Amino acid sequence: MATFKDFRNNVKPNWCPGCGDFSVQAAMQRAAANVGLEPEQLAVVSGIGCSGRISGYINSYGFHGIHGRALPIAQGVKMANRDLTVIASGGDGDGFAIGMGHTIHAIRRNIDITYIVMDNQIYGLTKGQTSPRSAAGFKTKSTPQGSIEQAISPMEMALTAGATFVAQSFSTDLKDLTALIEAGIKHKGFSLINVFSPCVTYNKVNTYDWFKENLTKLSEVEGYDSSSRELAMQTLMKHDGLVTGLIYQNTERKSYQELISGYSETPLAHADLSLDQKFFDKLTAEFV
Ligand SMILES: Cc1ncc(C[n+]2csc(CCOP(=O)(O)OP(=O)(O)O)c2C)c(N)n1
Ligand code: SF4
């Protein structure tokens, strides 16, 4: 049986020392091993950003896609080969700016993949511009007088879009984060896990200390019930979205693939797609 070490490769991450993404990578590798996967049973698809490099740092199938397009690729991989566990990942810019349309539609579609967003509330790779997760008033080189836009609340947005698994974590909480990724992988449907993953180089506001001071663990909120969408929304609003843990899970709704009528038993990736000469000649006669 594989251990987390089997999900390591020999590529050295070029993230800045102290970047939160290191822990997200470690949690992903641990979770994959803990749920009993072998490296060839996992596909990690990522977008573009510092966080997007993660697919190259894990020993599994990997696809480093284009900015904001991790989810269309990941959904295609899952549709073609449902036997693979598919994890999509990227930054808050990737998923909540350019890729927001894909995020909302993947959520409501409920395809059985896990989406891990490394939320540093800034654009890291392009050297520190405001992201849709940056708070109003946030100063960067793209908003030198402070952002005049409101930050998006991805967890509230996901609940509104009909998500069946919504969770949030902090990159230093390795144990909790690993457990949430395991739960997300096991969930039969789309799971969104937003991880506060500090950018130590460009974000001098939302630092490790800032998150420690401002985050509330749902496990410490009396009477919290992750099966109640209403309570989830109320709690998010009360804490300005700054909670960690399993926010909401609906185990009753079927996944996209379970609902496709006549969906082939054999994944497309394993199907015999060869054509015999007679059929090929018939096709070419008709179409060419
Ligand atoms: C279509 C397209 N638009 C813009 C860019 C430039 N670009 C690359 S990464 C990025 C944002 C990075 O921020 P985020 O997605 O939050 O990831 P991080 O680097 O913070 O991990 C942008 C705007 C691009 N590569 N492709
Ligand atoms: S710039 Fe920020 S997000 Fe990118 S690797 Fe460095 S610390 Fe991480």
mmCIF file of C-alpha atoms and ligand atoms in Angstrom:
data_model
loop_
_atom_site.group_PDB
_atom_site.id
_atom_site.type_symbol
_atom_site.label_atom_id
_atom_site.label_comp_id
_atom_site.label_asym_id
_atom_site.label_seq_id
_atom_site.Cartn_x
_atom_site.Cartn_y
_atom_site.Cartn_z
ATOM 1 C CA MET A 1 0.000 0.000 0.000
ATOM 2 C CA ALA A 2 1.298 3.453 -0.917
ATOM 3 C CA THR A 3 2.413 5.903 1.757
ATOM 4 C CA PHE A 4 2.611 9.689 1.375
ATOM 5 C CA LYS A 5 6.248 9.295 0.348
ATOM 6 C CA ASP A 6 5.124 7.443 -2.792
ATOM 7 C CA PHE A 7 3.339 10.637 -3.865
ATOM 8 C CA ARG A 8 6.628 12.575 -3.755
ATOM 9 C CA ASN A 9 8.708 13.092 -6.857
ATOM 10 C CA ASN A 10 12.198 14.515 -7.233
ATOM 11 C CA VAL A 11 11.100 17.988 -8.396
ATOM 12 C CA LYS A 12 12.030 20.643 -5.840
ATOM 13 C CA PRO A 13 9.223 23.222 -5.424
ATOM 14 C CA ASN A 14 10.353 26.743 -6.266
ATOM 15 C CA TRP A 15 7.878 28.365 -3.896
ATOM 16 C CA CYS A 16 9.336 31.030 -1.581
ATOM 17 C CA PRO A 17 10.476 29.680 1.805
ATOM 18 C CA GLY A 18 7.462 29.905 4.128
ATOM 19 C CA CYS A 19 4.810 29.868 1.379
ATOM 20 C CA GLY A 20 1.618 28.194 2.597
ATOM 21 C CA ASP A 21 1.453 26.023 -0.504
ATOM 22 C CA PHE A 22 4.105 23.628 0.880
ATOM 23 C CA SER A 23 1.677 22.398 3.539
ATOM 24 C CA VAL A 24 -1.155 22.064 1.037
ATOM 25 C CA GLN A 25 1.068 19.824 -1.059
ATOM 26 C CA ALA A 26 1.971 17.731 2.010
ATOM 27 C CA ALA A 27 -1.687 17.436 3.024
ATOM 28 C CA MET A 28 -2.685 16.360 -0.479
ATOM 29 C CA GLN A 29 -0.017 13.643 -0.509
ATOM 30 C CA ARG A 30 -1.001 12.410 2.946
ATOM 31 C CA ALA A 31 -4.715 12.395 2.119
ATOM 32 C CA ALA A 32 -4.127 10.443 -1.103
ATOM 33 C CA ALA A 33 -2.215 7.774 0.812
ATOM 34 C CA ASN A 34 -4.699 7.723 3.710
ATOM 35 C CA VAL A 35 -7.652 6.972 1.431
ATOM 36 C CA GLY A 36 -5.682 4.060 -0.048
ATOM 37 C CA LEU A 37 -4.799 5.466 -3.454
ATOM 38 C CA GLU A 38 -1.798 4.414 -5.504
ATOM 39 C CA PRO A 39 -0.063 7.186 -7.518
ATOM 40 C CA GLU A 40 -1.459 5.833 -10.796
ATOM 41 C CA GLN A 41 -5.009 6.169 -9.463
ATOM 42 C CA LEU A 42 -4.725 9.936 -8.907
ATOM 43 C CA ALA A 43 -4.760 12.830 -11.378
ATOM 44 C CA VAL A 44 -3.881 16.332 -10.161
ATOM 45 C CA VAL A 45 -4.914 19.096 -12.537
ATOM 46 C CA SER A 46 -3.873 22.677 -11.858
ATOM 47 C CA GLY A 47 -4.206 26.139 -13.312
ATOM 48 C CA ILE A 48 -1.548 28.832 -13.560
ATOM 49 C CA GLY A 49 -0.150 30.639 -10.550
ATOM 50 C CA CYS A 50 2.436 29.853 -7.893
ATOM 51 C CA SER A 51 -0.143 27.409 -6.493
ATOM 52 C CA GLY A 52 -0.719 25.975 -9.963
ATOM 53 C CA ARG A 53 2.735 24.449 -9.906
ATOM 54 C CA ILE A 54 1.503 21.857 -7.442
ATOM 55 C CA SER A 55 0.619 19.290 -10.115
ATOM 56 C CA GLY A 56 4.307 19.071 -11.028
ATOM 57 C CA TYR A 57 5.343 18.359 -7.447
ATOM 58 C CA ILE A 58 3.197 15.278 -6.858
ATOM 59 C CA ASN A 59 3.943 11.799 -8.093
ATOM 60 C CA SER A 60 0.668 11.026 -9.860
ATOM 61 C CA TYR A 61 -0.859 11.825 -13.221
ATOM 62 C CA GLY A 62 -0.597 15.579 -13.567
ATOM 63 C CA PHE A 63 -1.761 18.315 -15.891
ATOM 64 C CA HIS A 64 -0.511 21.891 -15.523
ATOM 65 C CA GLY A 65 -3.233 23.644 -17.472
ATOM 66 C CA ILE A 66 -3.854 27.290 -18.291
ATOM 67 C CA HIS A 67 -4.939 30.151 -16.067
ATOM 68 C CA GLY A 68 -8.478 29.678 -14.779
ATOM 69 C CA ARG A 69 -9.054 26.439 -16.648
ATOM 70 C CA ALA A 70 -8.141 23.737 -14.149
ATOM 71 C CA LEU A 71 -11.790 22.770 -13.711
ATOM 72 C CA PRO A 72 -12.758 22.220 -17.371
ATOM 73 C CA ILE A 73 -9.700 19.983 -17.768
ATOM 74 C CA ALA A 74 -10.315 18.146 -14.506
ATOM 75 C CA GLN A 75 -13.975 17.538 -15.400
ATOM 76 C CA GLY A 76 -12.900 16.191 -18.792
ATOM 77 C CA VAL A 77 -10.420 13.826 -17.149
ATOM 78 C CA LYS A 78 -13.075 12.528 -14.764
ATOM 79 C CA MET A 79 -15.660 12.121 -17.515
ATOM 80 C CA ALA A 80 -13.201 10.162 -19.659
ATOM 81 C CA ASN A 81 -11.939 7.997 -16.827
ATOM 82 C CA ARG A 82 -14.140 7.781 -13.750
ATOM 83 C CA ASP A 83 -11.710 5.249 -12.222
ATOM 84 C CA LEU A 84 -9.275 8.073 -11.502
ATOM 85 C CA THR A 85 -9.529 10.207 -8.393
ATOM 86 C CA VAL A 86 -9.301 13.737 -9.726
ATOM 87 C CA ILE A 87 -8.080 16.715 -7.719
ATOM 88 C CA ALA A 88 -8.158 20.165 -9.315
ATOM 89 C CA SER A 89 -6.159 22.938 -7.697
ATOM 90 C CA GLY A 90 -5.008 26.506 -8.100
ATOM 91 C CA GLY A 91 -5.062 29.970 -6.597
ATOM 92 C CA ASP A 92 -7.880 32.317 -5.628
ATOM 93 C CA GLY A 93 -7.182 34.313 -8.794
ATOM 94 C CA ASP A 94 -7.389 31.146 -10.851
ATOM 95 C CA GLY A 95 -10.651 29.934 -9.333
ATOM 96 C CA PHE A 96 -12.476 33.098 -8.292
ATOM 97 C CA ALA A 97 -11.419 35.630 -10.959
ATOM 98 C CA ILE A 98 -10.765 34.315 -14.475
ATOM 99 C CA GLY A 99 -12.085 30.841 -13.634
ATOM 100 C CA MET A 100 -15.144 31.861 -11.615
ATOM 101 C CA GLY A 101 -17.615 30.836 -14.314
ATOM 102 C CA HIS A 102 -16.128 27.346 -14.377
ATOM 103 C CA THR A 103 -16.162 27.169 -10.589
ATOM 104 C CA ILE A 104 -19.855 27.986 -10.315
ATOM 105 C CA HIS A 105 -20.874 25.567 -13.049
ATOM 106 C CA ALA A 106 -18.711 22.727 -11.729
ATOM 107 C CA ILE A 107 -20.308 23.249 -8.327
ATOM 108 C CA ARG A 108 -23.863 23.097 -9.610
ATOM 109 C CA ARG A 109 -23.011 20.187 -11.924
ATOM 110 C CA ASN A 110 -21.710 18.179 -8.957
ATOM 111 C CA ILE A 111 -19.113 16.153 -10.857
ATOM 112 C CA ASP A 112 -17.210 13.862 -8.518
ATOM 113 C CA ILE A 113 -13.928 15.766 -8.210
ATOM 114 C CA THR A 114 -12.191 17.645 -5.412
ATOM 115 C CA TYR A 115 -11.199 21.272 -5.939
ATOM 116 C CA ILE A 116 -8.551 22.710 -3.629
ATOM 117 C CA VAL A 117 -8.038 26.457 -3.801
ATOM 118 C CA MET A 118 -4.902 27.956 -2.269
ATOM 119 C CA ASP A 119 -6.321 31.266 -1.120
ATOM 120 C CA ASN A 120 -3.587 33.834 -0.384
ATOM 121 C CA GLN A 121 -5.874 36.790 -1.177
ATOM 122 C CA ILE A 122 -3.458 38.147 -3.791
ATOM 123 C CA TYR A 123 -1.938 37.267 -7.173
ATOM 124 C CA GLY A 124 1.409 35.702 -6.232
ATOM 125 C CA LEU A 125 2.966 34.590 -9.499
ATOM 126 C CA THR A 126 2.495 37.950 -11.194
ATOM 127 C CA LYS A 127 4.134 39.688 -8.213
ATOM 128 C CA GLY A 128 1.366 40.905 -5.984
ATOM 129 C CA GLN A 129 -1.779 42.383 -7.522
ATOM 130 C CA THR A 130 -5.218 42.547 -5.916
ATOM 131 C CA SER A 131 -7.359 39.417 -6.309
ATOM 132 C CA PRO A 132 -11.129 38.993 -5.899
ATOM 133 C CA ARG A 133 -10.319 37.714 -2.401
ATOM 134 C CA SER A 134 -8.477 40.892 -1.388
ATOM 135 C CA ALA A 135 -10.438 42.984 1.090
ATOM 136 C CA ALA A 136 -11.820 46.413 0.231
ATOM 137 C CA GLY A 137 -9.095 48.957 0.928
ATOM 138 C CA PHE A 138 -6.304 46.431 0.219
ATOM 139 C CA LYS A 139 -3.289 48.221 -1.274
ATOM 140 C CA THR A 140 -1.164 46.587 -3.948
ATOM 141 C CA LYS A 141 0.647 47.820 -7.026
ATOM 142 C CA SER A 142 -2.633 47.390 -8.987
ATOM 143 C CA THR A 143 -4.669 49.271 -6.349
ATOM 144 C CA PRO A 144 -2.193 51.779 -4.855
ATOM 145 C CA GLN A 145 -4.984 53.763 -3.207
ATOM 146 C CA GLY A 146 -6.707 50.661 -1.848
ATOM 147 C CA SER A 147 -9.182 48.365 -3.598
ATOM 148 C CA ILE A 148 -12.619 49.904 -4.064
ATOM 149 C CA GLU A 149 -14.183 46.476 -4.711
ATOM 150 C CA GLN A 150 -15.690 44.100 -2.180
ATOM 151 C CA ALA A 151 -14.019 40.708 -1.695
ATOM 152 C CA ILE A 152 -15.886 37.650 -2.838
ATOM 153 C CA SER A 153 -16.942 35.087 -0.231
ATOM 154 C CA PRO A 154 -16.291 31.754 -1.980
ATOM 155 C CA MET A 155 -17.957 29.657 0.679
ATOM 156 C CA GLU A 156 -21.210 31.645 0.580
ATOM 157 C CA MET A 157 -21.050 31.633 -3.209
ATOM 158 C CA ALA A 158 -20.646 27.838 -3.225
ATOM 159 C CA LEU A 159 -23.630 27.320 -0.933
ATOM 160 C CA THR A 160 -25.740 29.539 -3.153
ATOM 161 C CA ALA A 161 -24.644 27.659 -6.283
ATOM 162 C CA GLY A 162 -25.864 24.360 -4.809
ATOM 163 C CA ALA A 163 -22.592 22.869 -3.547
ATOM 164 C CA THR A 164 -22.733 19.475 -1.855
ATOM 165 C CA PHE A 165 -19.371 19.728 -0.034
ATOM 166 C CA VAL A 166 -17.949 23.017 1.196
ATOM 167 C CA ALA A 167 -14.941 23.210 3.501
ATOM 168 C CA GLN A 168 -12.276 25.662 4.508
ATOM 169 C CA SER A 169 -8.914 25.234 6.179
ATOM 170 C CA PHE A 170 -5.635 26.927 7.048
ATOM 171 C CA SER A 171 -2.403 25.612 5.611
ATOM 172 C CA THR A 172 -0.714 25.268 9.010
ATOM 173 C CA ASP A 173 -3.484 22.971 10.283
ATOM 174 C CA LEU A 174 -1.949 20.001 8.510
ATOM 175 C CA LYS A 175 -3.975 17.382 10.388
ATOM 176 C CA ASP A 176 -7.345 19.092 9.844
ATOM 177 C CA LEU A 177 -6.536 19.942 6.234
ATOM 178 C CA THR A 178 -5.513 16.347 5.480
ATOM 179 C CA ALA A 179 -8.737 15.049 7.029
ATOM 180 C CA LEU A 180 -10.824 17.506 4.984
ATOM 181 C CA ILE A 181 -9.095 16.497 1.743
ATOM 182 C CA GLU A 182 -9.732 12.839 2.586
ATOM 183 C CA ALA A 183 -13.407 13.622 3.200
ATOM 184 C CA GLY A 184 -13.539 15.603 -0.040
ATOM 185 C CA ILE A 185 -12.062 12.709 -2.028
ATOM 186 C CA LYS A 186 -14.549 10.276 -0.476
ATOM 187 C CA HIS A 187 -17.514 12.594 -1.094
ATOM 188 C CA LYS A 188 -19.573 11.464 -4.085
ATOM 189 C CA GLY A 189 -19.860 14.764 -5.889
ATOM 190 C CA PHE A 190 -18.012 18.070 -6.219
ATOM 191 C CA SER A 191 -16.056 19.107 -3.143
ATOM 192 C CA LEU A 192 -14.695 22.614 -2.738
ATOM 193 C CA ILE A 193 -11.947 23.119 -0.166
ATOM 194 C CA ASN A 194 -10.694 26.678 0.215
ATOM 195 C CA VAL A 195 -7.360 26.792 2.026
ATOM 196 C CA PHE A 196 -5.926 29.976 3.508
ATOM 197 C CA SER A 197 -2.356 29.648 2.282
ATOM 198 C CA PRO A 198 -0.357 32.786 3.077
ATOM 199 C CA CYS A 199 1.839 34.473 0.478
ATOM 200 C CA VAL A 200 4.770 35.563 2.616
ATOM 201 C CA THR A 201 6.353 37.621 -0.150
ATOM 202 C CA TYR A 202 3.559 39.894 -1.381
ATOM 203 C CA ASN A 203 0.749 39.806 1.153
ATOM 204 C CA LYS A 204 1.930 41.588 4.284
ATOM 205 C CA VAL A 205 -1.619 41.951 5.654
ATOM 206 C CA ASN A 206 -3.098 38.423 5.613
ATOM 207 C CA THR A 207 -0.138 36.807 7.330
ATOM 208 C CA TYR A 208 0.060 33.593 9.399
ATOM 209 C CA ASP A 209 -0.480 35.688 12.541
ATOM 210 C CA TRP A 210 -3.423 37.507 10.988
ATOM 211 C CA PHE A 211 -5.164 34.214 10.178
ATOM 212 C CA LYS A 212 -4.402 32.793 13.622
ATOM 213 C CA GLU A 213 -6.045 35.824 15.203
ATOM 214 C CA ASN A 214 -9.072 35.922 12.932
ATOM 215 C CA LEU A 215 -10.050 32.318 12.168
ATOM 216 C CA THR A 216 -12.685 30.403 14.120
ATOM 217 C CA LYS A 217 -12.742 26.611 14.095
ATOM 218 C CA LEU A 218 -16.224 25.231 13.478
ATOM 219 C CA SER A 219 -15.420 22.352 15.828
ATOM 220 C CA GLU A 220 -15.441 24.983 18.585
ATOM 221 C CA VAL A 221 -18.755 26.577 17.570
ATOM 222 C CA GLU A 222 -21.418 25.161 19.870
ATOM 223 C CA GLY A 223 -24.196 23.267 18.128
ATOM 224 C CA TYR A 224 -22.710 23.622 14.653
ATOM 225 C CA ASP A 225 -24.275 21.160 12.222
ATOM 226 C CA SER A 226 -22.644 20.758 8.817
ATOM 227 C CA SER A 227 -25.769 19.179 7.339
ATOM 228 C CA SER A 228 -27.696 22.458 7.671
ATOM 229 C CA ARG A 229 -27.236 24.802 4.735
ATOM 230 C CA GLU A 230 -29.077 27.542 6.554
ATOM 231 C CA LEU A 231 -26.821 27.307 9.603
ATOM 232 C CA ALA A 232 -23.778 27.194 7.322
ATOM 233 C CA MET A 233 -24.814 30.440 5.652
ATOM 234 C CA GLN A 234 -25.650 32.146 8.953
ATOM 235 C CA THR A 235 -22.325 31.102 10.500
ATOM 236 C CA LEU A 236 -20.334 32.285 7.493
ATOM 237 C CA MET A 237 -22.088 35.645 7.589
ATOM 238 C CA LYS A 238 -21.538 35.990 11.320
ATOM 239 C CA HIS A 239 -17.799 35.301 11.048
ATOM 240 C CA ASP A 240 -17.242 37.165 7.796
ATOM 241 C CA GLY A 241 -16.338 33.860 6.106
ATOM 242 C CA LEU A 242 -13.362 33.320 8.432
ATOM 243 C CA VAL A 243 -14.182 29.822 9.669
ATOM 244 C CA THR A 244 -12.361 26.536 9.209
ATOM 245 C CA GLY A 245 -13.661 22.987 9.070
ATOM 246 C CA LEU A 246 -16.419 21.184 7.206
ATOM 247 C CA ILE A 247 -18.942 23.924 6.518
ATOM 248 C CA TYR A 248 -21.583 21.949 4.660
ATOM 249 C CA GLN A 249 -22.097 18.476 3.233
ATOM 250 C CA ASN A 250 -25.097 17.041 1.446
ATOM 251 C CA THR A 251 -24.740 13.293 0.961
ATOM 252 C CA GLU A 252 -28.143 12.833 -0.604
ATOM 253 C CA ARG A 253 -27.778 14.607 -3.915
ATOM 254 C CA LYS A 254 -26.503 12.368 -6.682
ATOM 255 C CA SER A 255 -23.343 13.226 -8.590
ATOM 256 C CA TYR A 256 -23.433 14.294 -12.228
ATOM 257 C CA GLN A 257 -22.258 10.932 -13.505
ATOM 258 C CA GLU A 258 -24.814 9.002 -11.481
ATOM 259 C CA LEU A 259 -27.531 11.029 -13.206
ATOM 260 C CA ILE A 260 -26.419 10.537 -16.815
ATOM 261 C CA SER A 261 -28.863 8.204 -18.424
ATOM 262 C CA GLY A 262 -27.180 5.404 -20.355
ATOM 263 C CA TYR A 263 -23.712 6.377 -19.086
ATOM 264 C CA SER A 264 -21.369 3.672 -20.318
ATOM 265 C CA GLU A 265 -20.113 1.140 -17.763
ATOM 266 C CA THR A 266 -16.685 1.233 -19.381
ATOM 267 C CA PRO A 267 -14.809 4.508 -19.015
ATOM 268 C CA LEU A 268 -14.003 6.106 -22.347
ATOM 269 C CA ALA A 269 -10.305 5.836 -21.499
ATOM 270 C CA HIS A 270 -10.626 2.024 -21.415
ATOM 271 C CA ALA A 271 -13.036 1.593 -24.303
ATOM 272 C CA ASP A 272 -11.914 -0.071 -27.494
ATOM 273 C CA LEU A 273 -12.000 2.829 -29.936
ATOM 274 C CA SER A 274 -10.386 1.017 -32.834
ATOM 275 C CA LEU A 275 -12.302 0.951 -36.134
ATOM 276 C CA ASP A 276 -12.294 -1.972 -38.533
ATOM 277 C CA GLN A 277 -11.485 -1.177 -42.151
ATOM 278 C CA LYS A 278 -15.064 -1.731 -43.346
ATOM 279 C CA PHE A 279 -16.523 0.737 -40.833
ATOM 280 C CA PHE A 280 -13.717 3.226 -41.507
ATOM 281 C CA ASP A 281 -14.410 3.054 -45.283
ATOM 282 C CA LYS A 282 -18.124 3.597 -44.629
ATOM 283 C CA LEU A 283 -17.382 6.669 -42.495
ATOM 284 C CA THR A 284 -14.969 8.179 -44.998
ATOM 285 C CA ALA A 285 -17.417 7.536 -47.843
ATOM 286 C CA GLU A 286 -20.102 9.376 -45.915
ATOM 287 C CA PHE A 287 -18.122 12.289 -44.489
ATOM 288 C CA VAL A 288 -14.978 12.848 -46.558
HETATM 289 C C1 LIG B 1 -5.251 33.963 -19.617
HETATM 290 C C2 LIG B 1 -4.233 34.497 -18.661
HETATM 291 N N1 LIG B 1 -4.457 35.673 -18.059
HETATM 292 C C3 LIG B 1 -3.561 36.156 -17.168
HETATM 293 C C4 LIG B 1 -2.421 35.450 -16.901
HETATM 294 C C5 LIG B 1 -1.415 36.031 -15.930
HETATM 295 N N2 LIG B 1 -1.487 35.389 -14.644
HETATM 296 C C6 LIG B 1 -0.733 34.313 -14.346
HETATM 297 S S1 LIG B 1 -0.957 33.756 -12.805
HETATM 298 C C7 LIG B 1 -2.086 34.982 -12.483
HETATM 299 C C8 LIG B 1 -2.746 35.127 -11.137
HETATM 300 C C9 LIG B 1 -2.062 34.405 -10.057
HETATM 301 O O1 LIG B 1 -2.799 34.466 -8.857
HETATM 302 P P1 LIG B 1 -3.540 33.196 -8.270
HETATM 303 O O2 LIG B 1 -4.327 32.499 -9.293
HETATM 304 O O3 LIG B 1 -4.278 33.644 -7.064
HETATM 305 O O4 LIG B 1 -2.344 32.210 -7.874
HETATM 306 P P2 LIG B 1 -1.078 32.427 -6.930
HETATM 307 O O5 LIG B 1 0.057 32.807 -7.842
HETATM 308 O O6 LIG B 1 -1.396 33.510 -5.956
HETATM 309 O O7 LIG B 1 -0.886 31.109 -6.307
HETATM 310 C C10 LIG B 1 -2.283 35.794 -13.608
HETATM 311 C C11 LIG B 1 -3.197 36.958 -13.652
HETATM 312 C C12 LIG B 1 -2.227 34.209 -17.547
HETATM 313 N N3 LIG B 1 -1.169 33.430 -17.294
HETATM 314 N N4 LIG B 1 -3.139 33.755 -18.417
HETATM 315 S S1 SF4 B 2 5.113 34.670 -4.314
HETATM 316 FE FE1 SF4 B 2 3.744 34.181 -2.620
HETATM 317 S S2 SF4 B 2 2.371 32.594 -3.389
HETATM 318 FE FE2 SF4 B 2 4.156 32.693 -4.754
HETATM 319 S S3 SF4 B 2 5.593 31.164 -3.978
HETATM 320 FE FE3 SF4 B 2 6.135 33.123 -3.049
HETATM 321 S S4 SF4 B 2 5.031 33.137 -1.101
HETATM 322 FE FE4 SF4 B 2 4.077 31.558 -2.353
#
